[in-house]
Each structure stands twice: as structure tokens, then as C-alpha cells.
Amino acid sequence: MIQFFLSTWAQPEPEDRKLTVRGQLLDAELKEPMMQATIQLFTASDSTFVGGTVSNDHGNFFIVAPRNGTYRLRISSVGYLTIEREITLRRNENQDIGNLLMESESIMLQEAVITGRAAQVIVKKDTLVYNPEAYRTPEGSPIEELIKRIPGAEVDEDGNITINGKEVKKILIDGKEFMLGDVETALKNIPVNIIQNMKFYDQQSDQARITGIEDGEKETVLDFSIKKGMNRGFMTNLDLAGGTKHRYASRGMGSMFTDKVRFVLLGNFNNKEENAGWWNRRGLNARKMLGSNFNFDNDTVKFDASIRWNHRGGDNQTENAKEDFYSEGSTFSNTLTANYTRSNNWWGNMRFEWKPDSLTNILVRANGSYGTNDGTTQSVAATFDADPYLYVADPLNQLSSLGPYLINHNLNANLTYSENKNAWAMMQLYRRLNSRGRNIILRLEGSVGNSESQNVSDNEVRLFRKQDQYGNDSTYYTARYNTTPTDNYDYVVRTSYSEPLWKGAHLQLSYELRYSRNKSDRLTYDFSDLPQNIFADVTPEYRTWDPWLHSVYPTLDNYLERDLSRYSEYKNYTHNMRVNLRHHEEKYDYNIGFLVQPQHSNFIQNYRGVYVDTVRQVTNLTPTFDFHYKFSDQSNLWLHYRGDTRQPEMTQLLDITDDSNPLYITKGNPGLKPQFTNSLNGYYNNYIVRYKRSIVVYANYRHVRNAISNMVRYNPETGGSETRPENINGNWNVNAGVTFNTALDSTAHWNVGADTRVRYNNLVSYVAQDKADAAKNTTRTTNLNERLSLGYRNDWLEISLDGQLNYQHSRNELQPTANLDTWQFNYGGQFLVRLPSGFEISSNFHERSRRGYNDSSMNTNEFLWNGQVSKAFLKSKSLIVALNFYDLLGQQSNYERWVNATGRSDTRYNSINSYAMLHVRYRINMFGGKIDTDGRYDKKWGGRDNRGGYRGGWRR
């Protein structure tokens, strides 16, 4: 017994001559060890701090006392009642106080001040566990704001999350799928104040979880644990807000939790920038969402279902300045675009799992969607053979001053509408054949989809370097109407067999037949040869086809252009034959696999007067390798290798020239080879319990052989281009990073963090000018990003300072004048203060500077200042009124830049960045009990406290 007790001790043993206090902490309800609880020792006489530590993975702790005497032991953890106990040490004897039960804090019901200060992040086996209390967010924030504060985390404009180089695929709540993979809905609707902790790990596939044998197929997830006491009962969070500049935001969440059932109802209506941050914002967008999520779980049956309705409206206006690299020079283009969009989408998803006996598992997944999308676009563009910003400040409005450099001018208007329907279902049958792990799996899968789209477009082009028969600038216009019905159908049949070889080792064989069929029949009506442009001066409005087509409706079929219309049908049969050897030991495990993939494809196309019926048969070979080594529960290393073959698309192989747009001509290439991608990823994490210190190191390498790229040939007379797919070698990139966090004192009042990232891209393409030979162009781009932070927090105050540096170094082989060195600096801080009477003040302020951009208007200094003042009302503090300010000084701009082997692009977006909003938030909660007059509550539903009084019921 003594030997076992000592073997579980994670901390170093103290010297024998020193006095110690030992114990073990357990969750009072779950009877599980409490790790990372804070233990502090004070002298009883004058409360002098003597020492501090944290509990280990088994809940054990010891703390050293300097001498005999009476001490006060204080134990705290986020979400739990603080324990204080008087300890007397006599005759130089150590004291073991045994097991201590920690009860859930009534903070979940009272919104009381949290006194515990756990580490920001800890590592437990293959999981990073983040403490939300260490990254305090303003009152009422959704979990998106919490994730943004996590070191090594990025949330882009589309709601995609990347942490330490890994993209998050799912959001879980207490280990259960939330909205069945809908990450964005979870980000914007789950409030931070109900979250106990956030776990980041790679989740096993359904097959690996059921069989217990790793298959190398994992998804990176974020798993949010609900605070103790909140995972049983009813809870409602309402947030209504209105602001200046016609901004509004409303959010609501209602939930019912029991041991077996969870139901969540969500609603979100807003027109503000939800991804508020220091990156670029894209346009003005309004969103409406209603959704619900249901989970049922018992010993034999698990059922999950969700449904969601989304409406989006967009008003996106962009100014773009672009440079295209060619072998004998560059061209420059400027575009001003107004794009208006709206969409309505219904989406449903379900998951059913049944275990009729201990040897059998049946899993069913299904989803379906229906949506409509509208869009209108108007744009004006011009192309130059020199950088227009060297001569004027606003190229599109100062064309007369750019005559010697002007190549073309383009006006475009476009109206689109589409309707989409899709359904998918899968059933998996698993049977274990013996106790050693022999098993067999049968999987059936099928999907069907249909879409209908309409499009009208008007394009007027003036060519300044190509004259007509009268010696004037050449002009032309196209006016077209397209209808495109599309159908797709897929099915998959898969079986796999696992055979145990020796202890911890399995050989897995699998075969999969995958069939897919896609059919599209586009009809194009061309009005370009009419004496006048029938679409001229028509402003596109959603689904208003009459202003465009009213004059040709009676004779519409007469304008059907068969050469521009396109019928295509693609059938593909794929056989996946895979063999894997998997070996698992206590300290390490590995997986070696190989995939043989014969493909049979049939492509039919009727386009531009050419009918094609072609068959292609190829075989892809793909190796895989995974290795994991566990140094300890807190220190792990992973290595992953993937080889992947991708065949050219059938349309790329067809020797057909599409010159329907004279400024963008495309050709096929029958000689294209398949491309092969090598990917090697490494990941290491470590956590040092004693210092509350976490370290994550990652690196990713990707190399593409015979990459399918495009050779672009530029026509200096028209400013147009001809594109043909080609194989090219030399594309590779490296991405690496280190994330470091540590407490500077034993009670974690002070914390410091660093996030370092390096990205290198070697991008290759073929470029040519007119009829000159194509040249190989290489662009090498290096991105360096460093972020440092220092923070202090106690019971009522959190303050942090941070600085971020981003440097982009780009070198172009053919066009040295296109070399770029751009810098972005961010430095500032944030604070949160909890004041008496329920007041809370929070603010963040950062200076952002840019340098090195060609457009001088982008080399700016911006001071960004956001803030919130809130006040809690009612005895339960369930009513919160908050005033938010965004970009108080109105200095935030909206720029985006990208660079690759063919060119660079700088874009400015419209948005409203500076505004204020008044929020009213109200919570109605009924958990396992109700707060009594002493602020205690009973965990048992409808139970009685120790005075015999009934304590169930609603709490408002």
C-alpha cells in the first residue's frame, strides 16, 4: 500500500528533515481526483504566506512547513468551494490529513467572485486543458472570445479555428457532439460563463472508438466541460443589444440537462462584425440563426440530432490592386466591386448508436440540407502595364492621367440565383469475434444531391491597344443568360477485418468500393450579336429577371447558343485496398499502412461543338506512417507521414479551347501527370506541474511532386491571358511554431507567454508573354510571427500586456521589382476590473502599424481601443446591463494581402468598425437545487438541506 502510494506521487519528495502536510483532493460528487487545485499555507497568527503548490494528476499534494506551530491551510480550485483548515505541527512530526472532498462552488448560481487561480493550460496525456478563468472575457462573451485569447489559437473571418497548427473540426460539450460538427454555431452562441474548462485533443474515429484499435483517422476537437451543477437542470441566457450606426445583436440560449438527456435551443440575430479582431473584416453582413441540439445517452443507446436555419445577407464592396508576374514584366489591375448576397439554408443531422450486446455495435449517421442563394454584382476594372500608384492616388477615377499605361477597361454586371438540395446517410455494423480484438466491420454509405442555378451577365470591354477597322479603340460586349441544373449521386461499400498478431499488435485489412456520378447540363443564351446591348444600364436586383430578359422572352429559344452551352457527365469507380499494421505499447504506439487505389473514370462532354466520351484508368499508391511516444502523462511526441496521389480533373485533360471570355481563355492538356504530395507533421507537448508551465512545439512539411499548376500566357495587346494546366516541380512549404506559457509564482498571479511561428513557401509557376517561351517563376515567401504576453490576475483584477510582430519577406525570381518586405506591429494590453456593487470594467487597446506596402495609404498607424462597462442587478445578479465600445477612435482599416508565384493582391473592404452597443442580458436558471440564505445548494434534485428545508424550484 505504501509502495503504491509513493508510486503515484508526481512531485519530488521533500527532504526528510522538513515538516510536511500531505493529503488527497477528490470531487465530492464524482469522487474523482482533483488535479491542479491550488494549495496555500499561512501562519495562523499573522497570515504570513509560507508556501504554495498544486495537486497532481491523482489529487495528491504535499506542502513544506518551516517549523513546528499552527498554520492555516487554504485549498481552492475554479468552480469549487474553498477549503480552509487549521493545522498544528508538533514534535517535528509530519501530518497526513487524508482525503478532502471539494464541493462545487455556488458561483454557477450566484455569479460570485472566483478565488482560485489555476494554471492557464495543463497537459494530461494527449490533451491540452485550458482554464477559462485564466483568460477572462468581458461579461456575456461567447466562447469565440475565449478561444481568441488562447496562445497559439487563430479564428479567421469564416469561423475556422486553428490551434498550434491544427484545424478544429468539431465542438463537443461534455464529450458529446454539439450541432454534429457545426463549429461556427457553437462559437457564436455558447456563453463562456457556463464553461468549466476547455480540452483540445485529437478524437478517434467512430471505428477506432468502437473497436478499440487505432486506425490513424482522427479529428481535432475542442471539448467544453459545463460547470459543476450546470449540467443538470434548466438554464436560459438572453442577450438583447442595439447600437449606433444601426447595429443590433440578439442572442438566446435555452438548455435542459439531465444525466441522460440534453436539449439546447439557440437563436442569434445580428448585423455586427462577430469576428471582431485585429485582422481584416470583409464587408457588411447580417446573420440570423435558429437551431436546436438534442442528445440522449444510456448504456445501450446513444442518439444525437440537430437542426439549424441560417439566413445571411451581405453588402460587400471591395477595392483591389493586383500585380501579375510575367516573364518579361508585370501587369497591374485595379477593380472596384459591389457584391450583394443573401442566402437561406436549412440543415439537419442525426447520429444513432446501438449496442444490442457486448460484441455488437450498430452506428447510423445521416444529414440533409436545403438552401437558396441570391447574388448581384457590379464591377469596374482597368489593366495597366505600369504601377498606377506611381502616378496617381486613385487609378479608376483618374484614367485620363494614365493614358500611356492603360491597356483595357471593363464594366460588368451579374445576377445569380441557385437552389440546392442534398441528403446523405451511413450505416456501420461492427462485430467483435474474440476477446483478443479480432473483429469485422461493414459500412454502407450513400448520398444524393440536386441544384438549379440561373445567371445573367453583362460585360463591356474597351481595348486601348487594339483598334477596330475605323482606327478607334476596339470595344466588345457579351450579354448572356445561363441555366444550369446539376445532379449528383454517390454510394460507398466498405468492409474491414482486424486480426490480432501479438500483444498490442493488430493487422487490419480493408476494401472499399466508391462510386460517384455528377451530371450538369448548362444552357447558354447569347445576346451579344444584337445591335445594342439589351442589358445595358440595368441594375441587378435579387431574382428580377424581367428587366434583363423582357424583350427576348417570346423568342428566347432563338438565342440558345449550343457552342456555349455545356453538357457533362462524370462517373468514377474507385477501389480502395488498404493494409495497416498497428502496434500499441504502454510507452509508444505506431501505425504503418499502405493504400492501393485503382480508379476507373468515364467522362462525357459536349462543349464548343466537340463531343467527348473518354475513359481513364489509373492506380494511386499512398503510404502512411504514425508514431506516438509517451515520455509521461504530461509529455508526448507524435510524428505523422502521409503520401497522397491526386489525378488531374477530366476537364483539365481535354484538348479543348474555351474562348467564351476573350480576356480569360482556357485550354486543356492531355499530357498531364498525377501529382503526389508528401506531408510530414511533428507535434510535441510537455507540462511541468511544479511551475504550471506548458510547452507545445509543432512543425509541418509539405512537398508536391508534379504539381498541377497553370501556365499563364499574357497578351499585352488586350491585357488578357491564356491559361493551360501544366505539371511543375518545386512547390513546397514548411510551417513551425512554439507556444510557451508559465506561471511566475506558485499561486499563478503572474503569467508569461510566448507564441512563435515561422512559415516558408516555395511557390513555382510557368509564366509567358504573348508567344515567347514560357519561363519558370519562383516566389519565395517567409513569414515570421512573434507574440509575447505578460499578465497579472487576482480575485478582482486582471491586466495583461502583449506585443506582436509579423514580418513577410517575399522574393520573386523573374521580377525583382516585385520583391516585398512588409511589417506589421501590434502592441498594447487589456484589463478587467470587478468592482463592488456588481460593476465590471474591461478594455483592450492596441497600436497597429504597417510598413512596406506599395500603396502608401496602407502604411498606417492605427490605435484600436475597445471597452465594456457592465453592472449586475437583482439579488441573484442574473440581470446584466453592459455598454460596449468598438474602435473608439475610429482608426481601424480593412486590408488584406496575399502573394504567390503568379502575383500579389492588396484588397480593401467596406465595414463599420467604430460603434457602440447597449446590451441587456438576463439569465433564468434552475439547477439541481436552489441557493439558500447562506449561499449553499443541494446537488440532489429536490433534496433537503441539513436543516430540513425544501430547496428545489426555479431561480430567477
mmCIF file of C-alpha atoms in Angstrom, residues 435-706:
data_model
loop_
_atom_site.group_PDB
_atom_site.id
_atom_site.type_symbol
_atom_site.label_atom_id
_atom_site.label_comp_id
_atom_site.label_asym_id
_atom_site.label_seq_id
_atom_site.Cartn_x
_atom_site.Cartn_y
_atom_site.Cartn_z
ATOM 1 C CA SER A 435 -11.608 -11.327 -26.782
ATOM 2 C CA ARG A 436 -8.180 -10.607 -28.321
ATOM 3 C CA GLY A 437 -9.512 -7.978 -30.722
ATOM 4 C CA ARG A 438 -10.472 -9.907 -33.861
ATOM 5 C CA ASN A 439 -13.378 -8.028 -35.445
ATOM 6 C CA ILE A 440 -15.158 -7.292 -38.699
ATOM 7 C CA ILE A 441 -16.894 -4.107 -39.888
ATOM 8 C CA LEU A 442 -19.357 -3.493 -42.712
ATOM 9 C CA ARG A 443 -20.121 0.094 -43.745
ATOM 10 C CA LEU A 444 -22.763 1.281 -46.241
ATOM 11 C CA GLU A 445 -22.994 4.899 -47.349
ATOM 12 C CA GLY A 446 -24.975 6.865 -49.921
ATOM 13 C CA SER A 447 -25.753 10.450 -50.943
ATOM 14 C CA VAL A 448 -27.870 12.306 -53.478
ATOM 15 C CA GLY A 449 -27.970 15.960 -54.460
ATOM 16 C CA ASN A 450 -29.607 18.360 -56.875
ATOM 17 C CA SER A 451 -29.109 22.027 -57.681
ATOM 18 C CA GLU A 452 -30.665 24.525 -60.081
ATOM 19 C CA SER A 453 -28.987 27.821 -60.905
ATOM 20 C CA GLN A 454 -29.689 30.847 -63.098
ATOM 21 C CA ASN A 455 -27.315 33.588 -64.137
ATOM 22 C CA VAL A 456 -27.397 36.687 -66.339
ATOM 23 C CA SER A 457 -24.268 38.704 -67.088
ATOM 24 C CA ASP A 458 -23.322 41.821 -68.973
ATOM 25 C CA ASN A 459 -19.679 42.515 -69.789
ATOM 26 C CA GLU A 460 -18.427 45.577 -71.683
ATOM 27 C CA VAL A 461 -14.709 45.794 -72.553
ATOM 28 C CA ARG A 462 -12.690 48.560 -74.192
ATOM 29 C CA LEU A 463 -9.222 47.686 -75.540
ATOM 30 C CA PHE A 464 -6.958 50.720 -75.821
ATOM 31 C CA ARG A 465 -4.161 48.968 -77.757
ATOM 32 C CA LYS A 466 -6.256 47.165 -80.320
ATOM 33 C CA GLN A 467 -8.039 49.209 -82.970
ATOM 34 C CA ASP A 468 -11.143 48.404 -84.960
ATOM 35 C CA GLN A 469 -11.471 48.869 -88.745
ATOM 36 C CA TYR A 470 -12.037 52.599 -88.276
ATOM 37 C CA GLY A 471 -8.921 53.117 -86.189
ATOM 38 C CA ASN A 472 -10.775 53.552 -82.888
ATOM 39 C CA ASP A 473 -10.234 51.683 -79.662
ATOM 40 C CA SER A 474 -11.685 48.209 -80.043
ATOM 41 C CA THR A 475 -14.768 47.504 -77.934
ATOM 42 C CA TYR A 476 -16.981 44.497 -77.439
ATOM 43 C CA TYR A 477 -19.672 43.300 -75.086
ATOM 44 C CA THR A 478 -21.174 39.986 -74.075
ATOM 45 C CA ALA A 479 -24.723 39.564 -72.801
ATOM 46 C CA ARG A 480 -25.698 36.060 -71.691
ATOM 47 C CA TYR A 481 -28.248 34.086 -69.709
ATOM 48 C CA ASN A 482 -27.375 30.649 -68.262
ATOM 49 C CA THR A 483 -29.437 27.917 -66.601
ATOM 50 C CA THR A 484 -27.542 25.038 -65.004
ATOM 51 C CA PRO A 485 -29.269 22.004 -63.488
ATOM 52 C CA THR A 486 -26.853 19.656 -61.708
ATOM 53 C CA ASP A 487 -27.367 16.199 -60.197
ATOM 54 C CA ASN A 488 -25.005 14.022 -58.182
ATOM 55 C CA TYR A 489 -25.232 10.526 -56.749
ATOM 56 C CA ASP A 490 -22.717 8.538 -54.684
ATOM 57 C CA TYR A 491 -22.511 5.259 -52.798
ATOM 58 C CA VAL A 492 -19.813 3.504 -50.771
ATOM 59 C CA VAL A 493 -19.489 -0.127 -49.636
ATOM 60 C CA ARG A 494 -16.693 -0.880 -47.211
ATOM 61 C CA THR A 495 -15.588 -3.852 -45.139
ATOM 62 C CA SER A 496 -12.608 -4.207 -42.840
ATOM 63 C CA TYR A 497 -11.150 -7.052 -40.821
ATOM 64 C CA SER A 498 -8.750 -6.836 -37.844
ATOM 65 C CA GLU A 499 -6.581 -9.768 -36.767
ATOM 66 C CA PRO A 500 -4.551 -9.739 -33.520
ATOM 67 C CA LEU A 501 -0.913 -10.737 -34.125
ATOM 68 C CA TRP A 502 0.723 -10.428 -30.731
ATOM 69 C CA LYS A 503 0.070 -8.455 -27.591
ATOM 70 C CA GLY A 504 -0.808 -4.898 -28.590
ATOM 71 C CA ALA A 505 -0.452 -5.546 -32.347
ATOM 72 C CA HIS A 506 -3.165 -5.861 -34.986
ATOM 73 C CA LEU A 507 -3.185 -6.349 -38.737
ATOM 74 C CA GLN A 508 -6.092 -4.546 -40.390
ATOM 75 C CA LEU A 509 -7.279 -5.265 -43.932
ATOM 76 C CA SER A 510 -9.977 -3.234 -45.636
ATOM 77 C CA TYR A 511 -11.642 -2.943 -49.017
ATOM 78 C CA GLU A 512 -13.864 -0.108 -50.215
ATOM 79 C CA LEU A 513 -15.827 0.415 -53.408
ATOM 80 C CA ARG A 514 -16.741 4.054 -54.033
ATOM 81 C CA TYR A 515 -18.941 5.162 -56.927
ATOM 82 C CA SER A 516 -19.885 8.723 -57.837
ATOM 83 C CA ARG A 517 -21.784 10.294 -60.694
ATOM 84 C CA ASN A 518 -22.128 14.000 -61.456
ATOM 85 C CA LYS A 519 -24.201 15.403 -64.294
ATOM 86 C CA SER A 520 -24.530 19.019 -65.407
ATOM 87 C CA ASP A 521 -26.451 20.494 -68.352
ATOM 88 C CA ARG A 522 -25.786 24.202 -68.791
ATOM 89 C CA LEU A 523 -27.840 26.062 -71.399
ATOM 90 C CA THR A 524 -26.419 29.414 -72.559
ATOM 91 C CA TYR A 525 -28.488 32.064 -74.297
ATOM 92 C CA ASP A 526 -26.276 34.633 -76.067
ATOM 93 C CA PHE A 527 -27.456 38.142 -76.967
ATOM 94 C CA SER A 528 -24.014 39.553 -77.795
ATOM 95 C CA ASP A 529 -24.711 39.862 -81.548
ATOM 96 C CA LEU A 530 -27.761 42.094 -81.125
ATOM 97 C CA PRO A 531 -27.390 45.652 -82.485
ATOM 98 C CA GLN A 532 -27.451 47.002 -78.952
ATOM 99 C CA ASN A 533 -26.730 45.615 -75.525
ATOM 100 C CA ILE A 534 -30.122 44.708 -74.084
ATOM 101 C CA PHE A 535 -28.622 44.529 -70.572
ATOM 102 C CA ALA A 536 -27.014 47.957 -70.668
ATOM 103 C CA ASP A 537 -27.835 50.254 -67.731
ATOM 104 C CA VAL A 538 -29.862 47.531 -65.932
ATOM 105 C CA THR A 539 -29.158 47.459 -62.198
ATOM 106 C CA PRO A 540 -29.229 43.889 -60.885
ATOM 107 C CA GLU A 541 -31.726 43.169 -58.101
ATOM 108 C CA TYR A 542 -32.449 39.803 -56.488
ATOM 109 C CA ARG A 543 -34.339 37.466 -58.871
ATOM 110 C CA THR A 544 -35.535 40.335 -61.111
ATOM 111 C CA TRP A 545 -35.070 38.604 -64.441
ATOM 112 C CA ASP A 546 -37.666 40.666 -66.358
ATOM 113 C CA PRO A 547 -35.614 43.887 -66.724
ATOM 114 C CA TRP A 548 -32.886 41.798 -68.355
ATOM 115 C CA LEU A 549 -34.930 39.419 -70.494
ATOM 116 C CA HIS A 550 -38.340 41.031 -71.112
ATOM 117 C CA SER A 551 -37.530 41.988 -74.695
ATOM 118 C CA VAL A 552 -36.420 38.459 -75.677
ATOM 119 C CA TYR A 553 -38.813 36.245 -73.671
ATOM 120 C CA PRO A 554 -41.097 35.465 -76.664
ATOM 121 C CA THR A 555 -38.134 34.293 -78.780
ATOM 122 C CA LEU A 556 -35.747 33.137 -76.036
ATOM 123 C CA ASP A 557 -35.085 29.755 -77.654
ATOM 124 C CA ASN A 558 -33.787 31.515 -80.756
ATOM 125 C CA TYR A 559 -30.818 32.758 -78.759
ATOM 126 C CA LEU A 560 -29.806 29.362 -77.385
ATOM 127 C CA GLU A 561 -26.119 29.006 -78.262
ATOM 128 C CA ARG A 562 -25.169 25.340 -78.468
ATOM 129 C CA ASP A 563 -21.437 26.043 -78.726
ATOM 130 C CA LEU A 564 -21.500 27.958 -75.441
ATOM 131 C CA SER A 565 -23.868 25.522 -73.725
ATOM 132 C CA ARG A 566 -22.240 22.614 -71.998
ATOM 133 C CA TYR A 567 -23.379 19.122 -71.094
ATOM 134 C CA SER A 568 -21.077 16.985 -68.956
ATOM 135 C CA GLU A 569 -21.385 13.698 -67.094
ATOM 136 C CA TYR A 570 -18.669 12.221 -64.907
ATOM 137 C CA LYS A 571 -18.695 8.682 -63.490
ATOM 138 C CA ASN A 572 -15.964 7.416 -61.232
ATOM 139 C CA TYR A 573 -15.337 3.978 -59.718
ATOM 140 C CA THR A 574 -12.660 3.835 -57.014
ATOM 141 C CA HIS A 575 -11.379 0.696 -55.270
ATOM 142 C CA ASN A 576 -9.515 1.376 -52.025
ATOM 143 C CA MET A 577 -7.491 -1.602 -50.773
ATOM 144 C CA ARG A 578 -5.679 -0.831 -47.549
ATOM 145 C CA VAL A 579 -3.407 -2.808 -45.212
ATOM 146 C CA ASN A 580 -2.283 -1.455 -41.828
ATOM 147 C CA LEU A 581 -0.075 -2.775 -39.041
ATOM 148 C CA ARG A 582 -0.883 -1.183 -35.679
ATOM 149 C CA HIS A 583 1.142 -1.780 -32.545
ATOM 150 C CA HIS A 584 0.408 -0.278 -29.132
ATOM 151 C CA GLU A 585 2.629 -0.416 -26.053
ATOM 152 C CA GLU A 586 2.430 1.479 -22.770
ATOM 153 C CA LYS A 587 5.102 4.000 -23.809
ATOM 154 C CA TYR A 588 4.633 4.110 -27.579
ATOM 155 C CA ASP A 589 2.443 3.076 -30.474
ATOM 156 C CA TYR A 590 2.812 3.186 -34.254
ATOM 157 C CA ASN A 591 0.856 2.547 -37.415
ATOM 158 C CA ILE A 592 2.287 1.573 -40.809
ATOM 159 C CA GLY A 593 -0.093 1.434 -43.727
ATOM 160 C CA PHE A 594 -0.347 1.289 -47.490
ATOM 161 C CA LEU A 595 -3.228 2.092 -49.827
ATOM 162 C CA VAL A 596 -3.641 0.776 -53.376
ATOM 163 C CA GLN A 597 -6.311 2.738 -55.236
ATOM 164 C CA PRO A 598 -7.330 1.690 -58.777
ATOM 165 C CA GLN A 599 -9.681 4.190 -60.435
ATOM 166 C CA HIS A 600 -11.914 3.871 -63.473
ATOM 167 C CA SER A 601 -13.399 7.126 -64.810
ATOM 168 C CA ASN A 602 -15.776 7.876 -67.655
ATOM 169 C CA PHE A 603 -16.227 11.487 -68.782
ATOM 170 C CA ILE A 604 -18.789 12.672 -71.333
ATOM 171 C CA GLN A 605 -18.864 16.264 -72.533
ATOM 172 C CA ASN A 606 -20.494 18.228 -75.331
ATOM 173 C CA TYR A 607 -18.990 21.712 -75.481
ATOM 174 C CA ARG A 608 -17.835 24.189 -78.102
ATOM 175 C CA GLY A 609 -19.036 21.820 -80.810
ATOM 176 C CA VAL A 610 -16.807 18.989 -79.560
ATOM 177 C CA TYR A 611 -18.346 15.771 -78.228
ATOM 178 C CA VAL A 612 -16.057 13.755 -75.946
ATOM 179 C CA ASP A 613 -16.623 10.298 -74.453
ATOM 180 C CA THR A 614 -13.402 9.233 -72.780
ATOM 181 C CA VAL A 615 -12.351 6.576 -70.287
ATOM 182 C CA ARG A 616 -9.350 6.730 -67.969
ATOM 183 C CA GLN A 617 -7.904 4.036 -65.715
ATOM 184 C CA VAL A 618 -5.187 4.851 -63.170
ATOM 185 C CA THR A 619 -3.792 3.383 -59.953
ATOM 186 C CA ASN A 620 -2.729 5.518 -56.984
ATOM 187 C CA LEU A 621 -0.333 4.296 -54.294
ATOM 188 C CA THR A 622 -0.403 6.011 -50.898
ATOM 189 C CA PRO A 623 1.779 5.172 -47.847
ATOM 190 C CA THR A 624 1.028 6.262 -44.258
ATOM 191 C CA PHE A 625 3.006 6.237 -41.030
ATOM 192 C CA ASP A 626 2.113 7.351 -37.482
ATOM 193 C CA PHE A 627 4.260 7.224 -34.365
ATOM 194 C CA HIS A 628 3.473 8.305 -30.801
ATOM 195 C CA TYR A 629 5.859 8.195 -27.848
ATOM 196 C CA LYS A 630 4.737 8.964 -24.305
ATOM 197 C CA PHE A 631 7.553 10.265 -22.116
ATOM 198 C CA SER A 632 4.974 10.728 -19.317
ATOM 199 C CA ASP A 633 1.326 11.664 -18.919
ATOM 200 C CA GLN A 634 2.412 15.285 -19.361
ATOM 201 C CA SER A 635 4.942 14.827 -22.184
ATOM 202 C CA ASN A 636 4.197 13.302 -25.588
ATOM 203 C CA LEU A 637 5.615 13.210 -29.100
ATOM 204 C CA TRP A 638 3.723 12.486 -32.345
ATOM 205 C CA LEU A 639 5.017 12.011 -35.890
ATOM 206 C CA HIS A 640 2.701 11.628 -38.885
ATOM 207 C CA TYR A 641 3.534 10.972 -42.542
ATOM 208 C CA ARG A 642 1.042 10.898 -45.387
ATOM 209 C CA GLY A 643 1.577 10.307 -49.078
ATOM 210 C CA ASP A 644 -1.285 11.337 -51.324
ATOM 211 C CA THR A 645 -1.811 10.988 -55.075
ATOM 212 C CA ARG A 646 -4.206 13.289 -56.920
ATOM 213 C CA GLN A 647 -5.210 12.717 -60.516
ATOM 214 C CA PRO A 648 -5.951 15.611 -62.893
ATOM 215 C CA GLU A 649 -9.585 16.505 -63.393
ATOM 216 C CA MET A 650 -11.089 15.153 -66.578
ATOM 217 C CA THR A 651 -11.811 18.669 -67.866
ATOM 218 C CA GLN A 652 -8.103 19.529 -67.483
ATOM 219 C CA LEU A 653 -7.162 16.580 -69.730
ATOM 220 C CA LEU A 654 -9.457 17.510 -72.628
ATOM 221 C CA ASP A 655 -7.763 19.341 -75.508
ATOM 222 C CA ILE A 656 -10.500 21.966 -75.796
ATOM 223 C CA THR A 657 -10.071 25.741 -76.008
ATOM 224 C CA ASP A 658 -12.645 27.884 -74.212
ATOM 225 C CA ASP A 659 -12.509 31.474 -75.514
ATOM 226 C CA SER A 660 -16.007 32.494 -74.469
ATOM 227 C CA ASN A 661 -14.324 35.235 -72.415
ATOM 228 C CA PRO A 662 -11.636 36.801 -74.676
ATOM 229 C CA LEU A 663 -9.813 38.195 -71.652
ATOM 230 C CA TYR A 664 -9.604 34.782 -69.971
ATOM 231 C CA ILE A 665 -9.016 31.898 -72.387
ATOM 232 C CA THR A 666 -8.538 28.366 -71.016
ATOM 233 C CA LYS A 667 -7.125 25.218 -72.626
ATOM 234 C CA GLY A 668 -6.816 21.556 -71.632
ATOM 235 C CA ASN A 669 -3.679 19.384 -71.568
ATOM 236 C CA PRO A 670 -3.969 15.634 -72.387
ATOM 237 C CA GLY A 671 -0.379 15.053 -71.173
ATOM 238 C CA LEU A 672 -0.962 15.956 -67.517
ATOM 239 C CA LYS A 673 0.535 13.591 -64.943
ATOM 240 C CA PRO A 674 -0.871 12.881 -61.470
ATOM 241 C CA GLN A 675 0.602 14.932 -58.620
ATOM 242 C CA PHE A 676 1.986 13.338 -55.455
ATOM 243 C CA THR A 677 2.090 15.133 -52.107
ATOM 244 C CA ASN A 678 4.369 14.207 -49.200
ATOM 245 C CA SER A 679 3.248 15.530 -45.804
ATOM 246 C CA LEU A 680 5.261 15.135 -42.598
ATOM 247 C CA ASN A 681 3.927 16.532 -39.322
ATOM 248 C CA GLY A 682 5.516 16.576 -35.882
ATOM 249 C CA TYR A 683 3.927 17.601 -32.581
ATOM 250 C CA TYR A 684 5.342 17.667 -29.046
ATOM 251 C CA ASN A 685 3.779 18.838 -25.785
ATOM 252 C CA ASN A 686 5.000 18.993 -22.213
ATOM 253 C CA TYR A 687 3.679 20.290 -18.934
ATOM 254 C CA ILE A 688 5.747 20.863 -15.799
ATOM 255 C CA VAL A 689 3.327 20.632 -12.890
ATOM 256 C CA ARG A 690 5.518 22.285 -10.309
ATOM 257 C CA TYR A 691 5.837 25.532 -12.268
ATOM 258 C CA LYS A 692 2.468 25.401 -14.090
ATOM 259 C CA ARG A 693 4.465 25.539 -17.310
ATOM 260 C CA SER A 694 3.282 24.286 -20.696
ATOM 261 C CA ILE A 695 5.295 23.873 -23.896
ATOM 262 C CA VAL A 696 3.981 22.940 -27.341
ATOM 263 C CA VAL A 697 6.244 22.529 -30.376
ATOM 264 C CA TYR A 698 4.957 21.649 -33.854
ATOM 265 C CA ALA A 699 6.301 21.512 -37.406
ATOM 266 C CA ASN A 700 4.680 20.629 -40.739
ATOM 267 C CA TYR A 701 6.405 19.958 -44.065
ATOM 268 C CA ARG A 702 4.632 19.552 -47.412
ATOM 269 C CA HIS A 703 6.217 18.802 -50.794
ATOM 270 C CA VAL A 704 4.358 18.338 -54.091
ATOM 271 C CA ARG A 705 5.856 16.398 -56.996
ATOM 272 C CA ASN A 706 4.406 17.044 -60.466
#
